[in-house]
mmCIF file of C-alpha atoms in Angstrom:
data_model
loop_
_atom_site.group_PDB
_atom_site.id
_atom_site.type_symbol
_atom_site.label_atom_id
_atom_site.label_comp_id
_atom_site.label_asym_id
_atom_site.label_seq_id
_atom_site.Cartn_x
_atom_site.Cartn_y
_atom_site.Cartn_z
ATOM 1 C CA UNK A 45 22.532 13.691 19.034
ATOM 2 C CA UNK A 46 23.630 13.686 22.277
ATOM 3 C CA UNK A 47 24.225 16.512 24.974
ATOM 4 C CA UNK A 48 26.987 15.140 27.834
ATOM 5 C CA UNK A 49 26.632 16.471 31.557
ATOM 6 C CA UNK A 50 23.082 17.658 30.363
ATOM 7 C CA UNK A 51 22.084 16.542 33.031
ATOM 8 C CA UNK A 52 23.912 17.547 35.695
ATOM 9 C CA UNK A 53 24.126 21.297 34.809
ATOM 10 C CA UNK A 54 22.443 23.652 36.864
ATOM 11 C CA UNK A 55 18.875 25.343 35.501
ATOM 12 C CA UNK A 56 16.420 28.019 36.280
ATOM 13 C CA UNK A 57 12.985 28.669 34.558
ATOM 14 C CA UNK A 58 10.878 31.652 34.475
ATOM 15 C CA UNK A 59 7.485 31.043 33.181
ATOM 16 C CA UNK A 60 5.352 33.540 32.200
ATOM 17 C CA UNK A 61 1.903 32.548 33.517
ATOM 18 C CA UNK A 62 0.018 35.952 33.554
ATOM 19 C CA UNK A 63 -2.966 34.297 34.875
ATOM 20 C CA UNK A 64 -3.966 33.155 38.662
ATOM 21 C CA UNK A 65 -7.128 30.843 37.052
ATOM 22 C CA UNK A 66 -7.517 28.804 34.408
ATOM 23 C CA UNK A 67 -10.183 31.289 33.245
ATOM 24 C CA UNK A 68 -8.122 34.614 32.698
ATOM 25 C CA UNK A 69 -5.204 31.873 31.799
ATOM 26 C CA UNK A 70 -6.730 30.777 28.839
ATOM 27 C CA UNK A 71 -7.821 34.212 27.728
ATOM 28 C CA UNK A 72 -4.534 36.045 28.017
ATOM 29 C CA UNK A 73 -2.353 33.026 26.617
ATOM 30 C CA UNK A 74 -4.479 31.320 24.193
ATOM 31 C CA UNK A 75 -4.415 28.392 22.775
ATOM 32 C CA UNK A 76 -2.822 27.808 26.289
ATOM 33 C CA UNK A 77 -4.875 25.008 28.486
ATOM 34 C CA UNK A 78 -4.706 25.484 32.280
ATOM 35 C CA UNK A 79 -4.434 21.817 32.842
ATOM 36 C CA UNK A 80 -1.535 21.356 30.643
ATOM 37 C CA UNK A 81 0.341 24.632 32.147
ATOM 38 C CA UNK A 82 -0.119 22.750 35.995
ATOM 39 C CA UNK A 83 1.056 19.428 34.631
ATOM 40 C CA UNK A 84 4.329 20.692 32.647
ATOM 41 C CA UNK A 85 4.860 23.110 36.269
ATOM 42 C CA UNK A 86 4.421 20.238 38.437
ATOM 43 C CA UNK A 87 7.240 17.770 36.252
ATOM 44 C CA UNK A 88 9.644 21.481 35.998
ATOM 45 C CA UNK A 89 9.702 21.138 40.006
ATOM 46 C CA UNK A 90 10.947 17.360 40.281
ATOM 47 C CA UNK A 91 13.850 17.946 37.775
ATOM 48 C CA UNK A 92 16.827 17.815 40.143
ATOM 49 C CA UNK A 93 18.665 19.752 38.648
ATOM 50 C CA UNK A 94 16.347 22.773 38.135
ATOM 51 C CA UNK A 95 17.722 25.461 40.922
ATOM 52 C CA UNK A 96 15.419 28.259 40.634
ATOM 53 C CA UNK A 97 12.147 28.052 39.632
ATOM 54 C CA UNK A 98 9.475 31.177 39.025
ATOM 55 C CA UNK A 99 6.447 32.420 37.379
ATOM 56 C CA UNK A 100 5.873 35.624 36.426
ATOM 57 C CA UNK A 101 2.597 37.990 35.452
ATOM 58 C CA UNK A 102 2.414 40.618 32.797
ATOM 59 C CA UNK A 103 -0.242 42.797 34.376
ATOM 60 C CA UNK A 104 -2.909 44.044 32.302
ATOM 61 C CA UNK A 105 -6.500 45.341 31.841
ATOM 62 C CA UNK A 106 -7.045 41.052 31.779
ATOM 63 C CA UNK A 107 -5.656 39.520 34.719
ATOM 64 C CA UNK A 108 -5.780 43.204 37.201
ATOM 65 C CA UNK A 109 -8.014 41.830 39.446
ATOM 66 C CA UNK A 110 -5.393 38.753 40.310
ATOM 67 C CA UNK A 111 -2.296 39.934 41.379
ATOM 68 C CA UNK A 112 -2.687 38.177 45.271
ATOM 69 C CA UNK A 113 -4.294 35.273 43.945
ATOM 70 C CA UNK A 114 -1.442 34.541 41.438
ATOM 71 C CA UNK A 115 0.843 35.033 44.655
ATOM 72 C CA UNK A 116 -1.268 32.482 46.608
ATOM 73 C CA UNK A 117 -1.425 29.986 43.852
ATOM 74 C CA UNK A 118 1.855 30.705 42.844
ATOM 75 C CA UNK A 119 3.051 29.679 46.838
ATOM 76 C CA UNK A 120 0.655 26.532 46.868
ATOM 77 C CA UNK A 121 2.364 25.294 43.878
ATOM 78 C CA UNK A 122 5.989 26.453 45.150
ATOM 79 C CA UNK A 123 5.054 23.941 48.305
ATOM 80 C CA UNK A 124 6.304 20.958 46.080
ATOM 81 C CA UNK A 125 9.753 22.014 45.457
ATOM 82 C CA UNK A 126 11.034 23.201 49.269
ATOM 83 C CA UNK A 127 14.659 22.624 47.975
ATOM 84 C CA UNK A 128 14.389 25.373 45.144
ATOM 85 C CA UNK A 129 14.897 29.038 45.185
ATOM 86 C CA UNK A 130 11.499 29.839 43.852
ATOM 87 C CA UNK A 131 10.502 33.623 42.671
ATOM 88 C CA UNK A 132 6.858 35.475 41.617
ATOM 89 C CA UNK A 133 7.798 38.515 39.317
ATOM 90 C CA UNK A 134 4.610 41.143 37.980
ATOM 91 C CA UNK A 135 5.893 43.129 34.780
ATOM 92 C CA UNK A 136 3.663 45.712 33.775
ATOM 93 C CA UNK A 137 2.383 45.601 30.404
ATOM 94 C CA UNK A 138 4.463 47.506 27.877
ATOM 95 C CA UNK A 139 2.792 48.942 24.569
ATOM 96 C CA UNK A 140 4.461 47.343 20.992
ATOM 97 C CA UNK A 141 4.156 48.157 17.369
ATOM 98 C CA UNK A 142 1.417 45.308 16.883
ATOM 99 C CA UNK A 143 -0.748 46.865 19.887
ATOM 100 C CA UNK A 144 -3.518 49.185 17.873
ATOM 101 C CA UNK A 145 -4.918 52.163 20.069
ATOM 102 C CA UNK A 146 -8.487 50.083 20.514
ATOM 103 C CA UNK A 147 -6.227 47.054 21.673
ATOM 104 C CA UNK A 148 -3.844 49.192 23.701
ATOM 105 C CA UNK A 149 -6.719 50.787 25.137
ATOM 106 C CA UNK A 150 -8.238 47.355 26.360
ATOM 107 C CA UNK A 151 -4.837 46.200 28.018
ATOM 108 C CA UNK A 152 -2.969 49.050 29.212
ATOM 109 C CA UNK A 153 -2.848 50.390 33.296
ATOM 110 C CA UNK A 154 -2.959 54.117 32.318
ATOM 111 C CA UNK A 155 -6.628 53.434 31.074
ATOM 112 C CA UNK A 156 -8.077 51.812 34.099
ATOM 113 C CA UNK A 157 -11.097 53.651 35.450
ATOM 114 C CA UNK A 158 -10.900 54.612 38.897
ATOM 115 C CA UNK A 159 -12.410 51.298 41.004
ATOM 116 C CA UNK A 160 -10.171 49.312 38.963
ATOM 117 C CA UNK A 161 -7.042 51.627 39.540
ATOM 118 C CA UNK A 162 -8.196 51.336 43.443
ATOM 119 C CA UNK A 163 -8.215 47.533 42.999
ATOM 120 C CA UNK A 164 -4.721 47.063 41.513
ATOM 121 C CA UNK A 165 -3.036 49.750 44.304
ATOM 122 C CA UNK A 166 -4.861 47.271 46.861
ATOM 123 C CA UNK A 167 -3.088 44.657 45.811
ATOM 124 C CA UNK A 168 -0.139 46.063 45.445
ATOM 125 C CA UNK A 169 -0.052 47.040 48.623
ATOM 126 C CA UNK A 170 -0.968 43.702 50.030
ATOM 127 C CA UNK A 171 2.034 42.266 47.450
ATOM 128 C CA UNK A 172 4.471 44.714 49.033
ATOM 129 C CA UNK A 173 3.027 44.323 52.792
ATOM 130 C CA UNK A 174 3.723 40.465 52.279
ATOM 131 C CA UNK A 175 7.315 41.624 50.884
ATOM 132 C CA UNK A 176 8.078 43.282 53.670
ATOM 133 C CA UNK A 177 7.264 40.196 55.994
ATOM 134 C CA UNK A 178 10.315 39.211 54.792
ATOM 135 C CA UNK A 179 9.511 35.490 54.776
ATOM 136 C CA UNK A 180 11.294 35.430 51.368
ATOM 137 C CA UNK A 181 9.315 32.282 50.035
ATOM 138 C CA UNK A 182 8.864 32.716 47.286
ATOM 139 C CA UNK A 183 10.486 35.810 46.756
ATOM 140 C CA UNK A 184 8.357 38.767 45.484
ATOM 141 C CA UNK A 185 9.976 40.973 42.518
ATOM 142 C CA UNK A 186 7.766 43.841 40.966
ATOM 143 C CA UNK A 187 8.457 46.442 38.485
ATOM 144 C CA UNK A 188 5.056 47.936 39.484
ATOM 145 C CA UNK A 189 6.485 50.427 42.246
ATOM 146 C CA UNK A 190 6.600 53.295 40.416
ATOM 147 C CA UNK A 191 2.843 52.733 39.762
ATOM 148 C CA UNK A 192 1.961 52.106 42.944
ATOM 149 C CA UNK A 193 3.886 55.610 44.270
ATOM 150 C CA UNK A 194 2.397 57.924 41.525
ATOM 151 C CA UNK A 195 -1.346 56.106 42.796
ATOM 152 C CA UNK A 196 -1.793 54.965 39.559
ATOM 153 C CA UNK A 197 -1.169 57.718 37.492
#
């Protein structure tokens, strides 16, 4: 089969990366390979017809500790498509009905101890000061606000 003007229609992506090393990466996404994730990113930016491209991070207990590093790597990589609206977006990690408490526990923000809570308000401050530079490349969406205004409560 065949799929006319395929090629010429317009496309965004939004891959969920949740890691800012191949380390947490293949942890939080198994059977994921880091390699393999850079290599399939790097082909998404030539397509020419791929407008938008962006990554996103589901924070958790995991990958806490990354949040300006998947921002940095995140704008290293975003160097090789300059023609592209390109986007970073954190999500924070939302409880289902296949979480158990012990897993739940191990993942979500509400249980972070305090020098881990202080770590993930630093770099959300850091995310938002950059934000606020306004330099809009790539473009810095967060649904982590409310977090960071209750100080991790």
């Amino acid at each position: 089969a065949t799929m006319p003007g395929l090629h010429e229609m317009e496309v965004t992506t939004d891959v969920s990366v949740d890691a800012a090393c191949a380390a947490t990466y293949e942890v939080v996404r198994r059977p994921a390979q880091w390699d393999r994730l850079q290599e399939n990113l790097e082909f998404i930016s030539t397509i020419p017809n791929v407008s938008v491209v962006g990554v996103s991070m589901t924070v958790s207990q995991l990958n806490v500790a990354e949040l300006v590093a998947f921002l940095d790597w995140a704008t290293a990589l975003f160097r090789r498509c300059p023609d592209k609206y390109v986007f970073v977006e954190y999500k924070r990690v939302r409880r289902r009905g296949h979480h158990t408490d012990e897993q739940w526990r191990s993942l979500g923000l509400e249980h972070l101890d305090g020098q881990t809570t202080e770590l993930l308000l630093a770099q959300l401050r850091e995310l938002e000061a950059r934000r606020c530079e306004g330099l809009g490349r790539p473009d810095i969406r967060s649904n982590l606000g409310e977090f960071l205004e209750l100080g991790g409560r």
